[in-house]
Amino acid sequence: MTSFHELHQSGTFIIPNPWDVGSARLLESYGFVALATTSSGLAASLGKLDQQVTRDELVAHVAALTAAVRIPVNVDAERCFADTADGIAETVDLLAEAGAAGISIEDYDPAADRIETLEAGAERVAAAARATARHGIVLTARAENHLYGHDDLDDTIARLRAYREAGADVVYAPGLRAAEDIARVVRSVDAPVNVLAVAGGLSVPELADLGVRRVSLGGGLAWVAYGALRDAARELLDTGTTTFKSRSLPEEDLEKAFRGD
């Protein structure tokens, strides 16, 4: 198996985001080389909103996923469930023990409903970097500006540079859409760049042409699945028909993913 570190050395790869063991096994069976958890997808699978999952729930989820697949799993660890360097390190230790090949840490604080200062964000990345280095796992640092209405690309780039200098292996600014913005980030930061694929946005080949190393989907796949469930439920309630069953997953796909070979 190619290590998670090696996947970031050259080229572009897709890292889709399963929300449970079944979706992880399916994605692995289709040939993806790595997976990443999704905080919003996991929360939905537990009947919760995003940013309401506990650390214990995430650790259990990661342990279940890594036991079920043979490819690397990156973990959306949000803020690492801690306000101190020691707490961040403890979360990294727990996720590494659960089998994580990498983790991400972000600079949005939901409790305060604000983006942390660049200095505070860099200090937190440094704490995570010291911990991930002990385990040999990949650290992704996220600048959350563009998910929360702070569309200052200069500030985003400054943050990503600072996070790289603090020890991040990969940088990520979810919410970027424009080719020129993504290209500028790639040129400006000496690190592999992750980009979130968005509806109506650039294709994976187009992102690869810009120098993007990794493409993820966040909760996108989970919401497509939940959308299909909604449509099926509405058809049942409104017309009593089951035409949605024609779009069911083929039996051979289930056999390939779940037979346990």
Short mmCIF file of C-alpha atoms in Angstrom, two decimals:
data_model
loop_
_atom_site.label_atom_id
_atom_site.label_comp_id
_atom_site.label_asym_id
_atom_site.label_seq_id
_atom_site.Cartn_x
_atom_site.Cartn_y
_atom_site.Cartn_z
CA MET A 1 0.00 0.00 0.00
CA THR A 2 1.28 3.46 -0.88
CA SER A 3 1.81 5.48 2.27
CA PHE A 4 -0.19 8.62 2.85
CA HIS A 5 3.00 10.70 2.84
CA GLU A 6 3.99 9.26 -0.56
CA LEU A 7 0.65 10.19 -2.11
CA HIS A 8 1.48 13.86 -1.46
CA GLN A 9 4.83 13.83 -3.26
CA SER A 10 3.60 14.36 -6.84
CA GLY A 11 0.54 14.37 -9.05
CA THR A 12 -3.07 14.83 -7.99
CA PHE A 13 -5.30 12.38 -6.15
CA ILE A 14 -8.93 12.36 -5.03
CA ILE A 15 -9.65 11.69 -1.37
CA PRO A 16 -13.41 11.11 -1.04
CA ASN A 17 -15.19 11.37 2.29
CA PRO A 18 -17.20 8.39 3.57
CA TRP A 19 -19.52 8.91 6.52
CA ASP A 20 -19.72 5.32 7.80
CA VAL A 21 -18.07 1.91 7.37
CA GLY A 22 -20.31 0.89 4.46
CA SER A 23 -19.56 3.99 2.41
CA ALA A 24 -15.85 3.61 3.20
CA ARG A 25 -15.83 0.01 1.98
CA LEU A 26 -17.68 0.98 -1.20
CA LEU A 27 -15.29 3.80 -2.00
CA GLU A 28 -12.28 1.57 -1.42
CA SER A 29 -13.79 -1.07 -3.72
CA TYR A 30 -14.04 1.49 -6.54
CA GLY A 31 -10.29 2.07 -6.45
CA PHE A 32 -9.71 5.26 -4.48
CA VAL A 33 -6.25 5.33 -2.92
CA ALA A 34 -7.16 7.14 0.33
CA LEU A 35 -10.20 8.33 2.27
CA ALA A 36 -11.01 11.21 4.60
CA THR A 37 -13.65 11.50 7.26
CA THR A 38 -16.25 14.26 7.10
CA SER A 39 -17.34 16.04 10.25
CA SER A 40 -20.75 16.97 8.81
CA GLY A 41 -21.36 13.52 7.33
CA LEU A 42 -20.41 11.77 10.55
CA ALA A 43 -22.61 14.15 12.53
CA ALA A 44 -25.57 13.41 10.24
CA SER A 45 -25.05 9.66 10.64
CA LEU A 46 -25.38 10.21 14.40
CA GLY A 47 -28.45 12.44 14.05
CA LYS A 48 -26.48 15.56 14.94
CA LEU A 49 -25.51 18.83 13.31
CA ASP A 50 -21.93 19.54 12.29
CA GLN A 51 -19.56 20.51 15.12
CA GLN A 52 -21.65 18.61 17.68
CA VAL A 53 -19.78 15.30 17.52
CA THR A 54 -17.69 14.50 20.59
CA ARG A 55 -14.06 13.47 20.52
CA ASP A 56 -14.95 10.00 21.79
CA GLU A 57 -17.47 9.60 18.96
CA LEU A 58 -14.89 10.67 16.38
CA VAL A 59 -12.21 8.35 17.75
CA ALA A 60 -14.63 5.40 17.69
CA HIS A 61 -15.62 6.30 14.11
CA VAL A 62 -11.99 6.45 12.98
CA ALA A 63 -11.19 3.12 14.64
CA ALA A 64 -14.14 1.51 12.84
CA LEU A 65 -13.17 2.95 9.44
CA THR A 66 -9.48 2.08 9.66
CA ALA A 67 -10.33 -1.46 10.73
CA ALA A 68 -12.63 -1.84 7.73
CA VAL A 69 -10.38 -0.59 4.91
CA ARG A 70 -6.80 -1.12 3.81
CA ILE A 71 -6.09 2.37 2.46
CA PRO A 72 -5.02 5.48 4.40
CA VAL A 73 -7.67 7.47 6.26
CA ASN A 74 -7.29 11.18 6.96
CA VAL A 75 -9.33 12.57 9.85
CA ASP A 76 -11.25 15.83 9.98
CA ALA A 77 -10.40 16.63 13.59
CA GLU A 78 -11.99 20.11 13.56
CA ARG A 79 -10.13 22.08 16.28
CA CYS A 80 -8.77 18.87 17.81
CA PHE A 81 -11.34 19.25 20.60
CA ALA A 82 -8.94 21.26 22.76
CA ASP A 83 -7.88 24.80 23.64
CA THR A 84 -4.37 23.92 24.82
CA ALA A 85 -1.27 22.40 23.26
CA ASP A 86 -1.49 19.42 25.61
CA GLY A 87 -5.11 18.86 24.71
CA ILE A 88 -4.34 19.01 20.99
CA ALA A 89 -1.53 16.48 21.47
CA GLU A 90 -3.86 14.17 23.38
CA THR A 91 -6.39 14.25 20.53
CA VAL A 92 -3.66 13.50 17.98
CA ASP A 93 -2.45 10.59 20.11
CA LEU A 94 -5.96 9.13 20.33
CA LEU A 95 -6.58 9.44 16.59
CA ALA A 96 -3.18 7.96 15.75
CA GLU A 97 -3.92 5.02 18.03
CA ALA A 98 -7.25 4.62 16.21
CA GLY A 99 -5.34 4.18 12.95
CA ALA A 100 -5.41 7.63 11.37
CA ALA A 101 -2.87 8.18 8.59
CA GLY A 102 -3.35 11.92 8.85
CA ILE A 103 -5.40 14.59 10.58
CA SER A 104 -6.53 18.11 9.80
CA ILE A 105 -6.80 21.01 12.21
CA GLU A 106 -8.77 24.18 11.49
CA ASP A 107 -8.68 27.76 12.72
CA TYR A 108 -12.41 28.36 13.25
CA ASP A 109 -13.63 28.34 16.85
CA PRO A 110 -17.35 27.45 16.91
CA ALA A 111 -17.66 28.22 20.61
CA ALA A 112 -16.63 31.83 19.98
CA ASP A 113 -18.05 31.87 16.42
CA ARG A 114 -14.89 33.43 15.02
CA ILE A 115 -11.76 32.71 13.06
CA GLU A 116 -8.76 32.62 15.36
CA THR A 117 -5.97 35.12 14.91
CA LEU A 118 -3.15 34.06 12.63
CA GLU A 119 -0.79 33.86 15.60
CA ALA A 120 -3.14 31.69 17.63
CA GLY A 121 -3.83 29.46 14.64
CA ALA A 122 -0.12 28.98 13.99
CA GLU A 123 0.52 28.09 17.63
CA ARG A 124 -2.18 25.44 17.46
CA VAL A 125 -0.79 24.04 14.21
CA ALA A 126 2.67 23.87 15.81
CA ALA A 127 1.25 21.89 18.73
CA ALA A 128 -0.46 19.49 16.33
CA ALA A 129 2.72 19.21 14.22
CA ARG A 130 4.80 18.16 17.21
CA ALA A 131 2.27 15.45 18.00
CA THR A 132 1.80 14.18 14.44
CA ALA A 133 5.58 14.01 13.98
CA ARG A 134 5.81 11.55 16.87
CA HIS A 135 3.42 9.23 15.03
CA GLY A 136 4.66 9.83 11.49
CA ILE A 137 1.23 10.92 10.26
CA VAL A 138 0.35 13.72 7.83
CA LEU A 139 -0.85 17.05 9.23
CA THR A 140 -3.19 19.24 7.17
CA ALA A 141 -3.76 22.83 8.35
CA ARG A 142 -7.00 24.49 7.32
CA ALA A 143 -7.71 28.22 6.91
CA GLU A 144 -11.48 28.53 7.25
CA ASN A 145 -11.90 32.13 6.07
CA HIS A 146 -13.91 31.38 2.95
CA LEU A 147 -16.45 29.15 4.70
CA TYR A 148 -17.38 32.00 7.04
CA GLY A 149 -17.61 35.02 4.76
CA HIS A 150 -14.03 36.27 5.15
CA ASP A 151 -13.04 36.39 1.47
CA ASP A 152 -9.64 38.00 2.02
CA LEU A 153 -7.29 35.88 -0.08
CA ASP A 154 -4.22 37.77 1.13
CA ASP A 155 -5.07 36.84 4.72
CA THR A 156 -5.78 33.24 3.71
CA ILE A 157 -2.40 32.93 2.02
CA ALA A 158 -0.65 34.52 4.98
CA ARG A 159 -2.32 31.98 7.24
CA LEU A 160 -1.42 29.03 5.04
CA ARG A 161 2.19 30.17 4.88
CA ALA A 162 2.33 30.55 8.64
CA TYR A 163 0.75 27.13 9.16
CA ARG A 164 3.26 25.57 6.79
CA GLU A 165 6.12 27.21 8.70
CA ALA A 166 4.56 25.90 11.92
CA GLY A 167 4.91 22.34 10.65
CA ALA A 168 1.88 21.50 8.50
CA ASP A 169 2.54 18.97 5.73
CA VAL A 170 -0.49 20.00 3.65
CA VAL A 171 -2.52 23.23 3.53
CA TYR A 172 -6.20 23.64 2.77
CA ALA A 173 -8.54 26.62 2.38
CA PRO A 174 -12.01 25.17 1.84
CA GLY A 175 -14.39 27.36 -0.12
CA LEU A 176 -12.06 28.56 -2.86
CA ARG A 177 -13.73 28.34 -6.28
CA ALA A 178 -12.02 30.63 -8.80
CA ALA A 179 -9.15 29.17 -10.81
CA GLU A 180 -7.04 32.30 -10.33
CA ASP A 181 -7.45 32.14 -6.54
CA ILE A 182 -6.56 28.46 -6.37
CA ALA A 183 -3.57 28.96 -8.68
CA ARG A 184 -2.34 31.83 -6.53
CA VAL A 185 -2.52 29.70 -3.39
CA VAL A 186 -0.59 26.90 -5.10
CA ARG A 187 2.09 29.37 -6.26
CA SER A 188 2.30 31.17 -2.93
CA VAL A 189 2.56 28.29 -0.47
CA ASP A 190 5.44 25.82 -0.52
CA ALA A 191 3.30 22.82 0.39
CA PRO A 192 0.87 20.34 -1.15
CA VAL A 193 -2.53 22.00 -1.48
CA ASN A 194 -5.90 20.35 -0.84
CA VAL A 195 -8.95 21.82 -2.60
CA LEU A 196 -12.59 21.12 -1.82
CA ALA A 197 -14.56 20.12 -4.91
CA VAL A 198 -17.76 22.18 -5.12
CA ALA A 199 -20.90 22.00 -7.24
CA GLY A 200 -20.33 23.85 -10.49
CA GLY A 201 -16.67 24.30 -9.70
CA LEU A 202 -13.52 23.18 -11.45
CA SER A 203 -13.12 19.53 -12.45
CA VAL A 204 -10.40 17.34 -11.01
CA PRO A 205 -8.34 17.55 -14.26
CA GLU A 206 -8.65 21.35 -14.17
CA LEU A 207 -7.50 21.41 -10.54
CA ALA A 208 -4.62 19.13 -11.43
CA ASP A 209 -3.56 21.55 -14.17
CA LEU A 210 -3.37 24.27 -11.50
CA GLY A 211 -1.01 22.16 -9.40
CA VAL A 212 -3.49 21.01 -6.75
CA ARG A 213 -2.22 17.88 -5.02
CA ARG A 214 -5.36 16.58 -3.28
CA VAL A 215 -9.09 16.97 -3.98
CA SER A 216 -11.67 16.22 -1.30
CA LEU A 217 -15.47 16.46 -1.15
CA GLY A 218 -16.25 17.22 2.49
CA GLY A 219 -19.80 16.15 3.28
CA GLY A 220 -20.75 16.17 -0.41
CA LEU A 221 -21.18 12.43 -0.87
CA ALA A 222 -23.13 12.09 2.37
CA TRP A 223 -25.55 14.82 1.34
CA VAL A 224 -26.05 13.24 -2.09
CA ALA A 225 -26.96 9.98 -0.32
CA TYR A 226 -29.29 11.72 2.11
CA GLY A 227 -30.82 13.62 -0.80
CA ALA A 228 -31.57 10.33 -2.55
CA LEU A 229 -33.21 9.07 0.65
CA ARG A 230 -35.33 12.23 0.84
CA ASP A 231 -36.46 11.84 -2.77
CA ALA A 232 -37.39 8.19 -2.20
CA ALA A 233 -39.32 9.05 0.96
CA ARG A 234 -41.24 11.81 -0.80
CA GLU A 235 -42.17 9.49 -3.66
CA LEU A 236 -43.47 6.90 -1.21
CA LEU A 237 -45.49 9.47 0.70
CA ASP A 238 -46.77 11.42 -2.30
CA THR A 239 -47.54 8.69 -4.84
CA GLY A 240 -46.97 5.37 -3.10
CA THR A 241 -44.70 4.27 -5.95
CA THR A 242 -41.17 2.90 -5.79
CA THR A 243 -39.51 3.97 -9.04
CA PHE A 244 -36.53 5.05 -6.94
CA LYS A 245 -35.60 1.39 -6.56
CA SER A 246 -34.34 1.39 -10.16
CA ARG A 247 -31.46 3.53 -8.90
CA SER A 248 -30.45 1.06 -6.18
CA LEU A 249 -26.84 0.00 -5.81
CA PRO A 250 -26.23 -3.14 -7.92
CA GLU A 251 -25.83 -6.40 -6.05
CA GLU A 252 -22.40 -6.96 -7.60
CA ASP A 253 -21.17 -3.68 -6.08
CA LEU A 254 -22.37 -4.76 -2.67
CA GLU A 255 -20.71 -8.16 -3.05
CA LYS A 256 -17.42 -6.61 -4.12
CA ALA A 257 -17.35 -4.12 -1.24
CA PHE A 258 -18.80 -6.18 1.59
CA ARG A 259 -17.86 -9.80 1.04
CA GLY A 260 -14.81 -9.41 3.31
CA ASP A 261 -12.12 -10.86 1.06
#
